[in-house]
mmCIF file of C-alpha atoms and ligand atoms in Angstrom:
data_model
loop_
_atom_site.group_PDB
_atom_site.id
_atom_site.type_symbol
_atom_site.label_atom_id
_atom_site.label_comp_id
_atom_site.label_asym_id
_atom_site.label_seq_id
_atom_site.Cartn_x
_atom_site.Cartn_y
_atom_site.Cartn_z
ATOM 1 C CA MET X 1 174.603 210.739 -18.661
ATOM 2 C CA SER X 2 175.925 207.245 -17.945
ATOM 3 C CA PRO X 3 174.282 205.631 -14.944
ATOM 4 C CA LEU X 4 176.326 203.906 -12.226
ATOM 5 C CA ILE X 5 175.637 200.225 -11.533
ATOM 6 C CA LEU X 6 176.103 198.390 -8.223
ATOM 7 C CA ARG X 7 175.767 194.628 -7.922
ATOM 8 C CA CYS X 8 175.556 192.282 -4.958
ATOM 9 C CA ALA X 9 174.405 188.648 -5.143
ATOM 10 C CA ASP X 10 171.105 188.688 -7.058
ATOM 11 C CA SER X 11 170.613 192.405 -6.609
ATOM 12 C CA GLN X 12 171.419 195.338 -8.911
ATOM 13 C CA LEU X 13 171.091 199.070 -8.306
ATOM 14 C CA THR X 14 171.239 201.764 -10.993
ATOM 15 C CA VAL X 15 171.992 205.341 -9.934
ATOM 16 C CA SER X 16 172.106 208.457 -12.099
ATOM 17 C CA PRO X 17 174.770 211.071 -11.240
ATOM 18 C CA PHE X 18 172.038 213.598 -12.184
ATOM 19 C CA GLY X 19 170.446 214.159 -8.795
ATOM 20 C CA ALA X 20 172.379 211.191 -7.310
ATOM 21 C CA GLN X 21 169.057 209.484 -7.976
ATOM 22 C CA ALA X 22 168.430 205.737 -7.774
ATOM 23 C CA LEU X 23 166.532 204.695 -10.931
ATOM 24 C CA SER X 24 166.199 200.943 -10.596
ATOM 25 C CA TRP X 25 166.642 198.285 -7.918
ATOM 26 C CA LEU X 26 166.325 194.744 -9.151
ATOM 27 C CA VAL X 27 166.207 191.858 -6.689
ATOM 28 C CA ALA X 28 165.860 188.313 -8.020
ATOM 29 C CA GLY X 29 164.976 189.800 -11.417
ATOM 30 C CA GLU X 30 162.084 191.888 -10.043
ATOM 31 C CA GLU X 31 161.993 195.673 -10.173
ATOM 32 C CA ARG X 32 161.363 197.217 -6.732
ATOM 33 C CA LEU X 33 161.360 200.926 -7.647
ATOM 34 C CA TRP X 34 159.087 202.671 -10.113
ATOM 35 C CA LEU X 35 160.386 204.822 -12.957
ATOM 36 C CA SER X 36 157.999 206.508 -15.362
ATOM 37 C CA LEU X 37 158.210 205.479 -19.022
ATOM 38 C CA ASN X 38 157.928 209.232 -19.699
ATOM 39 C CA ALA X 39 160.769 210.209 -17.357
ATOM 40 C CA ASP X 40 163.214 212.696 -18.873
ATOM 41 C CA LEU X 41 166.659 211.152 -18.377
ATOM 42 C CA ASP X 42 168.538 213.842 -20.338
ATOM 43 C CA GLY X 43 169.296 216.102 -17.394
ATOM 44 C CA HIS X 44 166.817 218.826 -18.329
ATOM 45 C CA ARG X 45 164.308 218.410 -15.519
ATOM 46 C CA PRO X 46 163.697 216.271 -12.426
ATOM 47 C CA ILE X 47 163.500 212.531 -13.162
ATOM 48 C CA ARG X 48 160.000 211.145 -12.448
ATOM 49 C CA GLY X 49 160.498 208.015 -10.381
ATOM 50 C CA GLY X 50 163.230 206.120 -8.566
ATOM 51 C CA VAL X 51 164.383 207.985 -5.476
ATOM 52 C CA PRO X 52 164.604 211.757 -6.030
ATOM 53 C CA LEU X 53 166.482 213.671 -3.315
ATOM 54 C CA CYS X 54 164.702 216.735 -1.998
ATOM 55 C CA PHE X 55 167.185 219.267 -0.598
ATOM 56 C CA PRO X 56 167.584 221.971 0.697
ATOM 57 C CA TRP X 57 163.830 222.144 0.909
ATOM 58 C CA PHE X 58 160.919 219.760 0.649
ATOM 59 C CA GLY X 59 157.886 220.897 -1.371
ATOM 60 C CA ASN X 60 157.238 224.296 -2.878
ATOM 61 C CA VAL X 61 158.915 227.479 -1.681
ATOM 62 C CA ALA X 62 158.980 230.979 -3.141
ATOM 63 C CA GLN X 63 162.730 231.134 -3.768
ATOM 64 C CA GLY X 64 163.256 228.192 -6.108
ATOM 65 C CA PRO X 65 162.218 224.922 -7.742
ATOM 66 C CA SER X 66 159.877 222.355 -6.184
ATOM 67 C CA HIS X 67 161.798 220.075 -3.772
ATOM 68 C CA GLY X 68 165.034 222.069 -4.068
ATOM 69 C CA PHE X 69 167.971 221.893 -6.443
ATOM 70 C CA ALA X 70 169.719 218.661 -5.379
ATOM 71 C CA ARG X 71 167.692 216.535 -7.809
ATOM 72 C CA THR X 72 168.663 218.661 -10.824
ATOM 73 C CA ARG X 73 172.420 218.923 -10.211
ATOM 74 C CA VAL X 74 175.117 216.523 -11.323
ATOM 75 C CA TRP X 75 176.751 214.919 -8.264
ATOM 76 C CA GLN X 76 180.396 213.801 -8.198
ATOM 77 C CA VAL X 77 181.345 210.212 -7.423
ATOM 78 C CA GLU X 78 183.330 210.232 -4.166
ATOM 79 C CA GLY X 79 183.964 206.512 -3.861
ATOM 80 C CA GLN X 80 182.797 203.046 -4.753
ATOM 81 C CA SER X 81 183.646 199.785 -2.978
ATOM 82 C CA GLN X 82 182.725 196.137 -3.210
ATOM 83 C CA THR X 83 182.930 193.178 -0.826
ATOM 84 C CA ALA X 84 181.325 189.737 -1.100
ATOM 85 C CA ASP X 85 178.179 190.840 0.743
ATOM 86 C CA ARG X 86 178.017 194.585 0.092
ATOM 87 C CA ALA X 87 178.429 197.176 -2.681
ATOM 88 C CA LYS X 88 178.714 200.837 -1.785
ATOM 89 C CA LEU X 89 178.560 204.122 -3.711
ATOM 90 C CA VAL X 90 179.112 207.629 -2.356
ATOM 91 C CA LEU X 91 178.234 210.765 -4.331
ATOM 92 C CA GLN X 92 178.857 214.338 -3.317
ATOM 93 C CA LEU X 93 177.379 217.768 -3.995
ATOM 94 C CA LYS X 94 178.902 221.027 -2.765
ATOM 95 C CA HIS X 95 177.803 224.637 -2.862
ATOM 96 C CA ASP X 96 178.726 226.753 -5.872
ATOM 97 C CA ALA X 97 177.626 230.042 -7.399
ATOM 98 C CA GLU X 98 174.426 228.474 -8.779
ATOM 99 C CA THR X 99 173.329 226.893 -5.471
ATOM 100 C CA GLU X 100 174.242 230.092 -3.604
ATOM 101 C CA SER X 101 171.992 232.121 -5.922
ATOM 102 C CA LEU X 102 169.073 229.979 -4.671
ATOM 103 C CA TRP X 103 170.226 229.216 -1.126
ATOM 104 C CA PRO X 104 173.062 231.322 0.276
ATOM 105 C CA HIS X 105 174.884 228.742 2.400
ATOM 106 C CA PRO X 106 178.088 226.719 2.055
ATOM 107 C CA PHE X 107 177.212 223.023 2.414
ATOM 108 C CA ARG X 108 178.522 219.561 1.695
ATOM 109 C CA ALA X 109 175.995 216.826 0.880
ATOM 110 C CA GLU X 110 176.870 213.152 0.585
ATOM 111 C CA MET X 111 174.545 210.469 -0.732
ATOM 112 C CA THR X 112 175.535 206.904 0.179
ATOM 113 C CA TYR X 113 173.957 203.809 -1.363
ATOM 114 C CA THR X 114 174.722 200.486 0.319
ATOM 115 C CA LEU X 115 173.440 197.445 -1.523
ATOM 116 C CA GLU X 116 173.200 193.988 0.054
ATOM 117 C CA ALA X 117 171.548 190.824 -1.225
ATOM 118 C CA ASN X 118 168.021 191.743 -0.078
ATOM 119 C CA ARG X 119 168.545 195.241 1.267
ATOM 120 C CA LEU X 120 169.145 198.783 0.049
ATOM 121 C CA HIS X 121 170.245 201.480 2.491
ATOM 122 C CA MET X 122 170.133 205.092 1.272
ATOM 123 C CA ALA X 123 171.595 207.913 3.377
ATOM 124 C CA LEU X 124 171.729 211.648 2.717
ATOM 125 C CA THR X 125 174.256 213.375 4.988
ATOM 126 C CA VAL X 126 174.446 217.160 5.001
ATOM 127 C CA ALA X 127 177.301 219.022 6.694
ATOM 128 C CA ASN X 128 177.862 222.685 7.440
ATOM 129 C CA PRO X 129 181.468 223.673 6.615
ATOM 130 C CA GLY X 130 180.679 227.401 6.921
ATOM 131 C CA THR X 131 180.838 229.925 9.738
ATOM 132 C CA GLN X 132 177.081 230.530 10.134
ATOM 133 C CA PRO X 133 174.291 228.092 11.051
ATOM 134 C CA PHE X 134 171.771 227.096 8.363
ATOM 135 C CA SER X 135 168.431 225.290 8.290
ATOM 136 C CA TYR X 136 166.978 222.973 5.676
ATOM 137 C CA THR X 137 164.288 220.411 5.033
ATOM 138 C CA ALA X 138 164.801 217.249 2.973
ATOM 139 C CA ALA X 139 163.331 213.956 1.811
ATOM 140 C CA LEU X 140 164.211 210.692 0.118
ATOM 141 C CA HIS X 141 161.177 210.671 -2.186
ATOM 142 C CA SER X 142 161.064 206.915 -2.916
ATOM 143 C CA TYR X 143 158.714 205.714 -5.659
ATOM 144 C CA LEU X 144 158.061 202.084 -4.656
ATOM 145 C CA ARG X 145 156.627 199.678 -7.200
ATOM 146 C CA THR X 146 153.363 198.084 -6.112
ATOM 147 C CA ASP X 147 149.877 197.333 -7.398
ATOM 148 C CA THR X 148 147.728 200.111 -5.939
ATOM 149 C CA SER X 149 144.544 198.068 -6.413
ATOM 150 C CA GLN X 150 145.922 195.767 -3.677
ATOM 151 C CA LEU X 151 147.483 198.565 -1.615
ATOM 152 C CA ARG X 152 147.177 198.325 2.130
ATOM 153 C CA LEU X 153 149.595 199.945 4.556
ATOM 154 C CA ALA X 154 148.329 198.510 7.839
ATOM 155 C CA GLU X 155 150.733 200.660 9.901
ATOM 156 C CA LEU X 156 148.752 203.790 8.925
ATOM 157 C CA ALA X 157 145.508 202.649 10.593
ATOM 158 C CA GLY X 158 144.319 205.230 13.127
ATOM 159 C CA LEU X 159 147.391 207.487 12.779
ATOM 160 C CA PRO X 160 147.178 211.285 12.659
ATOM 161 C CA TYR X 161 148.454 212.985 9.482
ATOM 162 C CA HIS X 162 148.448 216.281 7.678
ATOM 163 C CA ASP X 163 146.467 216.006 4.457
ATOM 164 C CA LYS X 164 148.213 218.332 1.972
ATOM 165 C CA LEU X 165 145.373 217.949 -0.559
ATOM 166 C CA ALA X 166 142.720 219.169 1.900
ATOM 167 C CA ASN X 167 145.150 221.270 3.960
ATOM 168 C CA ALA X 168 143.687 219.656 7.060
ATOM 169 C CA ASP X 169 144.823 217.555 9.983
ATOM 170 C CA CYS X 170 143.145 214.155 9.795
ATOM 171 C CA LEU X 171 143.217 210.596 11.083
ATOM 172 C CA PHE X 172 143.662 207.552 8.860
ATOM 173 C CA GLU X 173 140.653 205.280 9.151
ATOM 174 C CA ASP X 174 140.846 202.253 11.352
ATOM 175 C CA GLY X 175 139.132 198.921 10.786
ATOM 176 C CA ALA X 176 139.489 195.904 8.529
ATOM 177 C CA ASN X 177 137.758 197.415 5.496
ATOM 178 C CA ALA X 178 139.415 200.826 5.516
ATOM 179 C CA ALA X 179 141.278 201.790 2.328
ATOM 180 C CA LEU X 180 144.774 202.508 3.561
ATOM 181 C CA PRO X 181 145.720 204.938 2.246
ATOM 182 C CA PRO X 182 142.763 206.393 0.323
ATOM 183 C CA ILE X 183 143.913 207.505 -3.163
ATOM 184 C CA PRO X 184 144.736 210.213 -4.173
ATOM 185 C CA VAL X 185 146.874 210.755 -1.096
ATOM 186 C CA ASP X 186 149.413 213.383 -0.073
ATOM 187 C CA ALA X 187 149.922 212.752 3.628
ATOM 188 C CA ILE X 188 152.590 213.878 6.049
ATOM 189 C CA VAL X 189 152.623 211.339 8.870
ATOM 190 C CA PRO X 190 154.588 212.553 11.923
ATOM 191 C CA GLY X 191 157.236 210.169 13.202
ATOM 192 C CA LEU X 192 156.257 207.118 11.127
ATOM 193 C CA SER X 193 159.406 204.945 10.957
ATOM 194 C CA HIS X 194 158.230 201.622 9.700
ATOM 195 C CA CYS X 195 155.917 200.273 6.989
ATOM 196 C CA ARG X 196 155.404 197.052 5.042
ATOM 197 C CA LEU X 197 154.372 197.015 1.388
ATOM 198 C CA ALA X 198 153.317 194.103 -0.837
ATOM 199 C CA GLN X 199 155.432 193.659 -3.995
ATOM 200 C CA GLY X 200 154.041 190.664 -5.901
ATOM 201 C CA ASN X 201 154.765 187.637 -3.715
ATOM 202 C CA ASP X 202 157.234 189.591 -1.579
ATOM 203 C CA ILE X 203 156.974 192.023 1.297
ATOM 204 C CA LEU X 204 159.092 195.171 1.212
ATOM 205 C CA GLN X 205 159.891 196.612 4.625
ATOM 206 C CA ILE X 206 160.560 200.354 4.759
ATOM 207 C CA ASP X 207 162.502 201.803 7.713
ATOM 208 C CA ASN X 208 163.179 205.515 8.007
ATOM 209 C CA GLN X 209 165.876 207.102 10.171
ATOM 210 C CA GLY X 210 166.855 210.712 10.982
ATOM 211 C CA HIS X 211 163.401 211.862 9.815
ATOM 212 C CA ASP X 212 160.517 213.644 11.519
ATOM 213 C CA ALA X 213 157.795 212.300 9.202
ATOM 214 C CA ALA X 214 156.986 209.842 6.483
ATOM 215 C CA VAL X 215 155.272 211.249 3.414
ATOM 216 C CA ILE X 216 152.813 208.991 1.609
ATOM 217 C CA TRP X 217 151.994 210.160 -1.917
ATOM 218 C CA ASN X 218 150.058 208.904 -4.902
ATOM 219 C CA PRO X 219 148.399 211.400 -7.266
ATOM 220 C CA GLY X 220 145.462 209.195 -8.297
ATOM 221 C CA PRO X 221 144.071 208.871 -11.833
ATOM 222 C CA ASP X 222 143.264 212.546 -12.492
ATOM 223 C CA HIS X 223 146.781 213.820 -11.872
ATOM 224 C CA GLY X 224 147.512 215.544 -15.195
ATOM 225 C CA ILE X 225 151.247 215.053 -14.597
ATOM 226 C CA GLY X 226 152.763 214.817 -18.083
ATOM 227 C CA ASP X 227 155.801 212.750 -17.141
ATOM 228 C CA VAL X 228 153.759 210.023 -15.397
ATOM 229 C CA HIS X 229 152.945 207.564 -18.201
ATOM 230 C CA PHE X 230 149.313 206.588 -18.833
ATOM 231 C CA GLY X 231 148.146 204.400 -15.932
ATOM 232 C CA GLY X 232 151.518 204.691 -14.202
ATOM 233 C CA GLU X 233 149.942 205.980 -10.981
ATOM 234 C CA GLN X 234 148.499 202.476 -10.453
ATOM 235 C CA GLU X 235 152.016 201.044 -10.249
ATOM 236 C CA PHE X 236 153.597 202.916 -7.328
ATOM 237 C CA ILE X 237 153.239 204.478 -3.934
ATOM 238 C CA CYS X 238 155.731 207.003 -2.634
ATOM 239 C CA ILE X 239 156.753 206.299 0.960
ATOM 240 C CA GLU X 240 159.272 208.971 1.820
ATOM 241 C CA SER X 241 161.734 209.493 4.627
ATOM 242 C CA ALA X 242 161.346 213.215 5.263
ATOM 243 C CA HIS X 243 162.404 215.967 7.618
ATOM 244 C CA THR X 244 159.739 218.536 6.861
ATOM 245 C CA LEU X 245 157.670 219.309 9.972
ATOM 246 C CA THR X 246 160.544 221.277 11.483
ATOM 247 C CA PRO X 247 163.741 222.289 9.684
ATOM 248 C CA ILE X 248 167.068 220.725 10.619
ATOM 249 C CA THR X 249 169.475 223.387 11.875
ATOM 250 C CA LEU X 250 173.210 222.740 11.597
ATOM 251 C CA ALA X 251 175.757 224.880 13.422
ATOM 252 C CA THR X 252 179.297 225.199 12.054
ATOM 253 C CA GLY X 253 180.848 221.732 11.695
ATOM 254 C CA GLN X 254 177.623 219.849 12.404
ATOM 255 C CA ARG X 255 176.083 217.183 10.172
ATOM 256 C CA HIS X 256 172.795 215.291 9.938
ATOM 257 C CA THR X 257 171.890 212.037 8.191
ATOM 258 C CA LEU X 258 168.429 211.305 6.806
ATOM 259 C CA SER X 259 168.058 207.741 5.599
ATOM 260 C CA GLN X 260 165.809 204.931 4.478
ATOM 261 C CA THR X 261 166.381 201.175 4.457
ATOM 262 C CA LEU X 262 164.410 198.924 2.118
ATOM 263 C CA THR X 263 164.447 195.205 2.926
ATOM 264 C CA ILE X 264 162.781 192.427 0.930
ATOM 265 C CA ASN X 265 160.821 189.804 2.845
ATOM 266 C CA ALA X 266 161.723 191.192 6.245
HETATM 267 O O1 TA6 S 1 155.983 214.217 -1.632
HETATM 268 C C1 TA6 S 1 154.733 214.534 -2.128
HETATM 269 C C2 TA6 S 1 154.853 215.748 -3.029
HETATM 270 O O2 TA6 S 1 155.432 216.820 -2.341
HETATM 271 C C3 TA6 S 1 153.459 216.054 -3.563
HETATM 272 O O3 TA6 S 1 152.890 217.199 -2.992
HETATM 273 C C4 TA6 S 1 153.597 216.036 -5.057
HETATM 274 O O4 TA6 S 1 153.466 217.212 -5.689
HETATM 275 C C5 TA6 S 1 154.898 215.279 -5.263
HETATM 276 O O5 TA6 S 1 155.697 215.467 -4.142
HETATM 277 C C6 TA6 S 1 155.675 215.412 -6.538
HETATM 278 O O6 TA6 S 1 156.368 216.612 -6.647
HETATM 279 P P1 TA6 S 1 157.169 216.948 -7.973
HETATM 280 O O7 TA6 S 1 157.780 218.306 -7.749
HETATM 281 O O8 TA6 S 1 158.214 215.875 -8.152
HETATM 282 O O9 TA6 S 1 156.162 216.927 -9.093
#
């Protein structure tokens, strides 16, 4: 499936129509996202890396695949535009017989990528065109390239989180020597909107909007995940904009936008 390319100044974004998933974001020649060397790009299974979209549920549920079906459907290109300081791409996914067999609701989802010189804004808008309300959870599951041996997310210090690995409510350690986060990590951090991550000589600022939590994930060395290449877990941290603590409910005609903005050297 041919990927879509956006360019602005020194920045280039590659998006696959399969899952409307960002695969690569290059700024000044440096890759800012992480994509596994073992990722299946043939449209058979979820792509490991980039920015998978989790919808209409986040995580595992009884009725269907992990993180929903949005990341394994082909999205239609709705529009593309270019100005001197901005490139924009909009993709769309609508309900059909296959989605209704898993989740019986009419919906319209739009994924918008806006690329600027040093910034990437990603927005997932879901609308309810039907006659009955529906509820969903969602996430922008961003795999951000970093060196985990140097990883330190200072904003986490002292914050409460739900540890999915231990199924326990915990507090991140505080103090100068605390490993933040400890790895492996699968943490749901209520309300966290803002984080800063080292990427080589640069700082990547992460800002989440329309979320109720940030999810921080890295599987650590003993993950056994076949489509993470050998040692790949040392090259990324997922910092996700998620609405997972409580579902979003949309009445007829309502819409909600979940988004994340990534800014270099903010
Ligand atoms: O966002 C963290 C998480 O939900 C983890 O629990 C972990 O399993 C990860 O996503 C990856 O899920 P996936 O279905 O893509 O293997």
